[in-house]
mmCIF file of C-alpha atoms in Angstrom:
data_model
loop_
_atom_site.group_PDB
_atom_site.id
_atom_site.type_symbol
_atom_site.label_atom_id
_atom_site.label_comp_id
_atom_site.label_asym_id
_atom_site.label_seq_id
_atom_site.Cartn_x
_atom_site.Cartn_y
_atom_site.Cartn_z
ATOM 1 C CA UNK A 1 17.179 18.157 -5.250
ATOM 2 C CA UNK A 2 20.732 16.867 -4.484
ATOM 3 C CA UNK A 3 21.777 13.294 -4.383
ATOM 4 C CA UNK A 4 25.139 12.123 -2.538
ATOM 5 C CA UNK A 5 26.274 8.868 -3.713
ATOM 6 C CA UNK A 6 27.775 6.330 -1.283
ATOM 7 C CA UNK A 7 29.501 3.343 -2.806
ATOM 8 C CA UNK A 8 30.663 0.111 -1.301
ATOM 9 C CA UNK A 9 32.663 -2.909 -1.799
ATOM 10 C CA UNK A 10 29.950 -5.390 -1.188
ATOM 11 C CA UNK A 11 26.549 -5.824 0.515
ATOM 12 C CA UNK A 12 27.996 -6.615 3.867
ATOM 13 C CA UNK A 13 30.170 -3.421 4.154
ATOM 14 C CA UNK A 14 26.803 -1.546 2.821
ATOM 15 C CA UNK A 15 24.924 -2.908 5.576
ATOM 16 C CA UNK A 16 27.286 -2.287 8.153
ATOM 17 C CA UNK A 17 27.959 1.482 6.736
ATOM 18 C CA UNK A 18 24.263 2.030 6.458
ATOM 19 C CA UNK A 19 23.508 0.852 9.870
ATOM 20 C CA UNK A 20 26.201 3.157 11.478
ATOM 21 C CA UNK A 21 24.815 6.258 9.762
ATOM 22 C CA UNK A 22 21.373 5.431 10.645
ATOM 23 C CA UNK A 23 22.391 4.654 14.272
ATOM 24 C CA UNK A 24 24.005 8.168 14.471
ATOM 25 C CA UNK A 25 20.872 9.959 13.047
ATOM 26 C CA UNK A 26 18.592 8.229 15.661
ATOM 27 C CA UNK A 27 20.938 8.775 18.715
ATOM 28 C CA UNK A 28 21.129 12.474 17.722
ATOM 29 C CA UNK A 29 17.334 12.788 17.469
ATOM 30 C CA UNK A 30 17.054 11.189 20.644
ATOM 31 C CA UNK A 31 19.920 13.645 22.403
ATOM 32 C CA UNK A 32 17.750 16.535 20.863
ATOM 33 C CA UNK A 33 13.989 15.441 21.730
ATOM 34 C CA UNK A 34 14.044 12.221 23.524
ATOM 35 C CA UNK A 35 12.493 10.101 20.925
ATOM 36 C CA UNK A 36 13.339 8.937 17.339
ATOM 37 C CA UNK A 37 11.583 7.527 14.418
ATOM 38 C CA UNK A 38 12.354 5.412 11.394
ATOM 39 C CA UNK A 39 10.523 4.375 8.295
ATOM 40 C CA UNK A 40 11.762 1.160 6.454
ATOM 41 C CA UNK A 41 11.223 -0.862 3.409
ATOM 42 C CA UNK A 42 10.635 -4.260 2.782
ATOM 43 C CA UNK A 43 11.865 -6.940 0.249
ATOM 44 C CA UNK A 44 15.065 -8.782 0.398
ATOM 45 C CA UNK A 45 17.553 -6.329 -0.238
ATOM 46 C CA UNK A 46 17.543 -4.654 3.468
ATOM 47 C CA UNK A 47 17.808 -7.918 5.383
ATOM 48 C CA UNK A 48 21.621 -7.640 6.216
ATOM 49 C CA UNK A 49 21.265 -3.817 6.975
ATOM 50 C CA UNK A 50 18.148 -4.742 9.471
ATOM 51 C CA UNK A 51 20.629 -7.302 11.130
ATOM 52 C CA UNK A 52 23.478 -5.227 11.370
ATOM 53 C CA UNK A 53 21.151 -2.284 12.790
ATOM 54 C CA UNK A 54 19.460 -4.480 15.243
ATOM 55 C CA UNK A 55 23.056 -4.869 17.005
ATOM 56 C CA UNK A 56 23.702 -1.162 16.895
ATOM 57 C CA UNK A 57 23.628 0.165 20.610
ATOM 58 C CA UNK A 58 20.971 2.673 21.097
ATOM 59 C CA UNK A 59 18.056 3.611 23.613
ATOM 60 C CA UNK A 60 15.960 1.454 21.448
ATOM 61 C CA UNK A 61 12.937 1.935 24.032
ATOM 62 C CA UNK A 62 12.610 5.336 22.394
ATOM 63 C CA UNK A 63 12.779 4.539 19.191
ATOM 64 C CA UNK A 64 9.657 4.096 16.864
ATOM 65 C CA UNK A 65 9.785 2.037 13.642
ATOM 66 C CA UNK A 66 7.462 1.625 11.074
ATOM 67 C CA UNK A 67 7.376 0.901 7.147
ATOM 68 C CA UNK A 68 7.336 2.912 4.187
ATOM 69 C CA UNK A 69 4.669 0.848 2.659
ATOM 70 C CA UNK A 70 2.839 -2.653 3.251
ATOM 71 C CA UNK A 71 1.047 -5.456 1.781
ATOM 72 C CA UNK A 72 -2.623 -6.046 2.982
ATOM 73 C CA UNK A 73 -1.659 -9.296 4.671
ATOM 74 C CA UNK A 74 -1.137 -10.096 8.345
ATOM 75 C CA UNK A 75 2.191 -10.511 9.691
ATOM 76 C CA UNK A 76 2.167 -14.366 9.748
ATOM 77 C CA UNK A 77 1.951 -14.095 5.638
ATOM 78 C CA UNK A 78 5.307 -14.857 4.217
ATOM 79 C CA UNK A 79 5.058 -11.714 2.184
ATOM 80 C CA UNK A 80 4.526 -9.615 5.080
ATOM 81 C CA UNK A 81 6.777 -6.517 5.295
ATOM 82 C CA UNK A 82 6.007 -6.436 9.022
ATOM 83 C CA UNK A 83 7.280 -10.132 9.423
ATOM 84 C CA UNK A 84 10.551 -9.473 7.545
ATOM 85 C CA UNK A 85 11.111 -6.505 10.107
ATOM 86 C CA UNK A 86 10.249 -8.436 13.262
ATOM 87 C CA UNK A 87 12.455 -11.275 11.942
ATOM 88 C CA UNK A 88 15.293 -9.294 11.055
ATOM 89 C CA UNK A 89 15.487 -5.664 12.831
ATOM 90 C CA UNK A 90 13.370 -5.937 16.256
ATOM 91 C CA UNK A 91 15.547 -8.452 17.320
ATOM 92 C CA UNK A 92 18.840 -8.303 19.653
ATOM 93 C CA UNK A 93 19.431 -4.752 21.143
ATOM 94 C CA UNK A 94 16.420 -3.411 18.590
ATOM 95 C CA UNK A 95 14.023 -5.743 20.617
ATOM 96 C CA UNK A 96 12.977 -2.683 22.611
ATOM 97 C CA UNK A 97 12.041 -0.445 19.873
ATOM 98 C CA UNK A 98 8.085 0.467 19.284
ATOM 99 C CA UNK A 99 6.587 -0.752 15.943
ATOM 100 C CA UNK A 100 3.950 0.832 14.464
ATOM 101 C CA UNK A 101 2.471 -1.353 11.876
ATOM 102 C CA UNK A 102 0.307 -0.357 8.646
ATOM 103 C CA UNK A 103 -1.588 -3.422 8.147
ATOM 104 C CA UNK A 104 -4.940 -3.667 10.416
ATOM 105 C CA UNK A 105 -7.043 -6.698 10.384
ATOM 106 C CA UNK A 106 -10.025 -4.525 8.963
ATOM 107 C CA UNK A 107 -12.749 -5.032 6.972
ATOM 108 C CA UNK A 108 -11.212 -3.085 3.797
ATOM 109 C CA UNK A 109 -7.937 -2.031 2.688
ATOM 110 C CA UNK A 110 -9.109 1.679 2.892
ATOM 111 C CA UNK A 111 -10.161 1.044 6.559
ATOM 112 C CA UNK A 112 -6.782 -0.436 7.259
ATOM 113 C CA UNK A 113 -5.318 2.935 5.689
ATOM 114 C CA UNK A 114 -7.285 4.967 7.817
ATOM 115 C CA UNK A 115 -6.169 3.374 10.955
ATOM 116 C CA UNK A 116 -2.682 3.113 9.955
ATOM 117 C CA UNK A 117 -2.837 7.017 9.225
ATOM 118 C CA UNK A 118 -4.163 7.176 12.699
ATOM 119 C CA UNK A 119 -1.597 5.169 14.502
ATOM 120 C CA UNK A 120 1.318 6.894 12.697
ATOM 121 C CA UNK A 121 0.002 10.608 13.180
ATOM 122 C CA UNK A 122 1.240 10.058 16.752
ATOM 123 C CA UNK A 123 4.726 9.718 15.554
ATOM 124 C CA UNK A 124 5.052 12.917 13.909
ATOM 125 C CA UNK A 125 6.767 13.935 10.753
ATOM 126 C CA UNK A 126 9.187 14.422 9.313
ATOM 127 C CA UNK A 127 10.613 11.081 10.425
ATOM 128 C CA UNK A 128 14.190 11.038 11.582
ATOM 129 C CA UNK A 129 15.244 8.446 9.076
ATOM 130 C CA UNK A 130 13.589 6.907 5.727
ATOM 131 C CA UNK A 131 15.193 4.037 3.947
ATOM 132 C CA UNK A 132 13.923 3.425 0.604
ATOM 133 C CA UNK A 133 14.194 0.337 -1.697
ATOM 134 C CA UNK A 134 13.751 0.694 -5.616
ATOM 135 C CA UNK A 135 12.233 -2.080 -8.038
ATOM 136 C CA UNK A 136 13.540 -2.742 -11.503
ATOM 137 C CA UNK A 137 10.360 -1.016 -12.800
ATOM 138 C CA UNK A 138 11.462 2.192 -11.135
ATOM 139 C CA UNK A 139 9.100 2.235 -8.305
ATOM 140 C CA UNK A 140 9.530 3.112 -4.600
ATOM 141 C CA UNK A 141 7.620 2.440 -1.447
ATOM 142 C CA UNK A 142 4.629 1.222 -3.174
ATOM 143 C CA UNK A 143 4.645 4.172 -5.983
ATOM 144 C CA UNK A 144 4.182 1.643 -8.729
ATOM 145 C CA UNK A 145 4.102 2.777 -12.759
ATOM 146 C CA UNK A 146 0.446 2.649 -13.592
ATOM 147 C CA UNK A 147 -0.807 2.253 -9.842
ATOM 148 C CA UNK A 148 -4.413 3.196 -8.939
ATOM 149 C CA UNK A 149 -3.480 6.284 -7.077
ATOM 150 C CA UNK A 150 -0.124 6.933 -8.172
ATOM 151 C CA UNK A 151 -0.768 10.836 -8.890
ATOM 152 C CA UNK A 152 -1.945 11.217 -5.388
ATOM 153 C CA UNK A 153 0.726 9.239 -4.033
ATOM 154 C CA UNK A 154 3.439 11.483 -5.383
ATOM 155 C CA UNK A 155 1.828 14.780 -5.126
ATOM 156 C CA UNK A 156 3.682 16.509 -2.569
ATOM 157 C CA UNK A 157 0.413 18.583 -1.811
ATOM 158 C CA UNK A 158 -1.413 15.402 -0.715
ATOM 159 C CA UNK A 159 -1.654 15.565 3.015
ATOM 160 C CA UNK A 160 0.324 13.095 4.953
ATOM 161 C CA UNK A 161 -0.270 9.888 5.950
ATOM 162 C CA UNK A 162 -1.119 6.145 4.530
ATOM 163 C CA UNK A 163 -3.234 5.569 1.218
ATOM 164 C CA UNK A 164 -3.905 2.269 -0.605
ATOM 165 C CA UNK A 165 -2.390 1.424 -3.893
ATOM 166 C CA UNK A 166 -3.225 -1.331 -6.508
ATOM 167 C CA UNK A 167 -1.187 -1.969 -9.628
ATOM 168 C CA UNK A 168 -0.798 -4.910 -12.364
ATOM 169 C CA UNK A 169 2.382 -7.293 -11.159
ATOM 170 C CA UNK A 170 2.183 -5.666 -7.576
ATOM 171 C CA UNK A 171 0.279 -8.705 -6.117
ATOM 172 C CA UNK A 172 -1.669 -7.594 -3.055
ATOM 173 C CA UNK A 173 -3.268 -4.371 -2.286
ATOM 174 C CA UNK A 174 -0.506 -2.182 -0.692
ATOM 175 C CA UNK A 175 -0.727 0.495 2.002
ATOM 176 C CA UNK A 176 1.726 3.159 1.371
ATOM 177 C CA UNK A 177 2.956 6.394 2.899
ATOM 178 C CA UNK A 178 2.653 9.463 0.588
ATOM 179 C CA UNK A 179 5.650 11.299 -0.871
ATOM 180 C CA UNK A 180 4.692 14.110 1.489
ATOM 181 C CA UNK A 181 5.401 11.953 4.241
ATOM 182 C CA UNK A 182 8.556 10.799 3.227
ATOM 183 C CA UNK A 183 10.373 13.561 1.374
ATOM 184 C CA UNK A 184 11.731 15.675 4.163
ATOM 185 C CA UNK A 185 13.199 12.871 6.351
ATOM 186 C CA UNK A 186 16.325 14.038 8.180
ATOM 187 C CA UNK A 187 18.102 11.205 6.579
ATOM 188 C CA UNK A 188 16.502 10.022 3.510
ATOM 189 C CA UNK A 189 18.409 6.978 1.895
ATOM 190 C CA UNK A 190 17.866 5.151 -1.248
ATOM 191 C CA UNK A 191 19.388 1.379 -0.730
ATOM 192 C CA UNK A 192 20.140 -0.125 -3.812
ATOM 193 C CA UNK A 193 22.464 -3.352 -4.804
ATOM 194 C CA UNK A 194 23.717 -4.805 -7.878
ATOM 195 C CA UNK A 195 24.409 -3.393 -11.279
ATOM 196 C CA UNK A 196 20.999 -3.814 -12.503
ATOM 197 C CA UNK A 197 19.387 -1.438 -10.023
ATOM 198 C CA UNK A 198 22.292 1.050 -10.889
ATOM 199 C CA UNK A 199 21.129 1.131 -14.591
ATOM 200 C CA UNK A 200 17.776 1.515 -13.462
ATOM 201 C CA UNK A 201 18.943 4.436 -11.266
ATOM 202 C CA UNK A 202 20.621 5.958 -14.356
ATOM 203 C CA UNK A 203 17.418 5.642 -16.616
ATOM 204 C CA UNK A 204 15.619 7.378 -13.825
ATOM 205 C CA UNK A 205 18.227 10.124 -13.411
ATOM 206 C CA UNK A 206 17.562 11.048 -17.131
ATOM 207 C CA UNK A 207 14.749 13.326 -18.183
ATOM 208 C CA UNK A 208 11.420 11.306 -18.215
ATOM 209 C CA UNK A 209 7.821 11.207 -16.700
ATOM 210 C CA UNK A 210 7.500 10.410 -13.080
ATOM 211 C CA UNK A 211 4.713 8.343 -13.660
ATOM 212 C CA UNK A 212 6.756 6.207 -15.822
ATOM 213 C CA UNK A 213 9.501 5.812 -12.971
ATOM 214 C CA UNK A 214 8.156 7.071 -9.774
ATOM 215 C CA UNK A 215 11.467 7.354 -8.019
ATOM 216 C CA UNK A 216 12.188 10.198 -10.199
ATOM 217 C CA UNK A 217 9.630 11.955 -7.665
ATOM 218 C CA UNK A 218 12.256 11.521 -4.957
ATOM 219 C CA UNK A 219 15.329 12.308 -6.982
ATOM 220 C CA UNK A 220 13.564 15.354 -8.299
ATOM 221 C CA UNK A 221 11.274 16.821 -5.754
ATOM 222 C CA UNK A 222 12.167 15.407 -2.164
ATOM 223 C CA UNK A 223 13.240 18.133 0.058
ATOM 224 C CA UNK A 224 15.987 16.464 1.993
ATOM 225 C CA UNK A 225 19.015 15.198 -0.082
ATOM 226 C CA UNK A 226 18.864 11.690 -1.048
ATOM 227 C CA UNK A 227 21.750 9.518 -0.052
ATOM 228 C CA UNK A 228 21.838 6.761 -2.339
ATOM 229 C CA UNK A 229 23.745 3.679 -0.812
ATOM 230 C CA UNK A 230 24.788 1.314 -3.497
ATOM 231 C CA UNK A 231 26.994 -2.082 -3.544
ATOM 232 C CA UNK A 232 27.694 -4.113 -6.796
#
């Protein structure tokens, strides 16, 4: 699978450039079929990008937003990706977008994953845009090294949908889309910043086990070109 590297002077320039690229892809989808979809990652890295995208002019009422993964916590929890997106992306012009959460106040995380799979099935895949992040351990989405369901999560034959994941150091139980749900997005992005993440990416691009660095599944087997957006 091919990768395309986009390098920016700093994080601000990256956020603006990525916001322009995402806005263009979403607008093209709306023109083509009257609707668009985007799945985004959490963490601190995408905040500036979210804020930039929220100000882009677009028919946001026709855009559905969801998450590539989520902690099994309610929106009010400070570690909730939903909360991060609500505070930084679903603002300004983007306040009219429709958000589909992965967390549900269910009795168990497994029940929440089932409910999330049902909710997002109506969106349809492939997504128009998927924006991934990457941890220093080589995880992306909630595909963690040593994760309880990692093999299932990164197997392209696993049905599209949301599954649970637990891993040492991950904290809460996670809800994550499967690789099969993300791999063929119209625009598939890996957003990373800092020299440290660039070094992690270089290690992931070298030969090695996908279970050791799950980002390798995206680098090697995604069916859409992986657009890498990086700034020092």
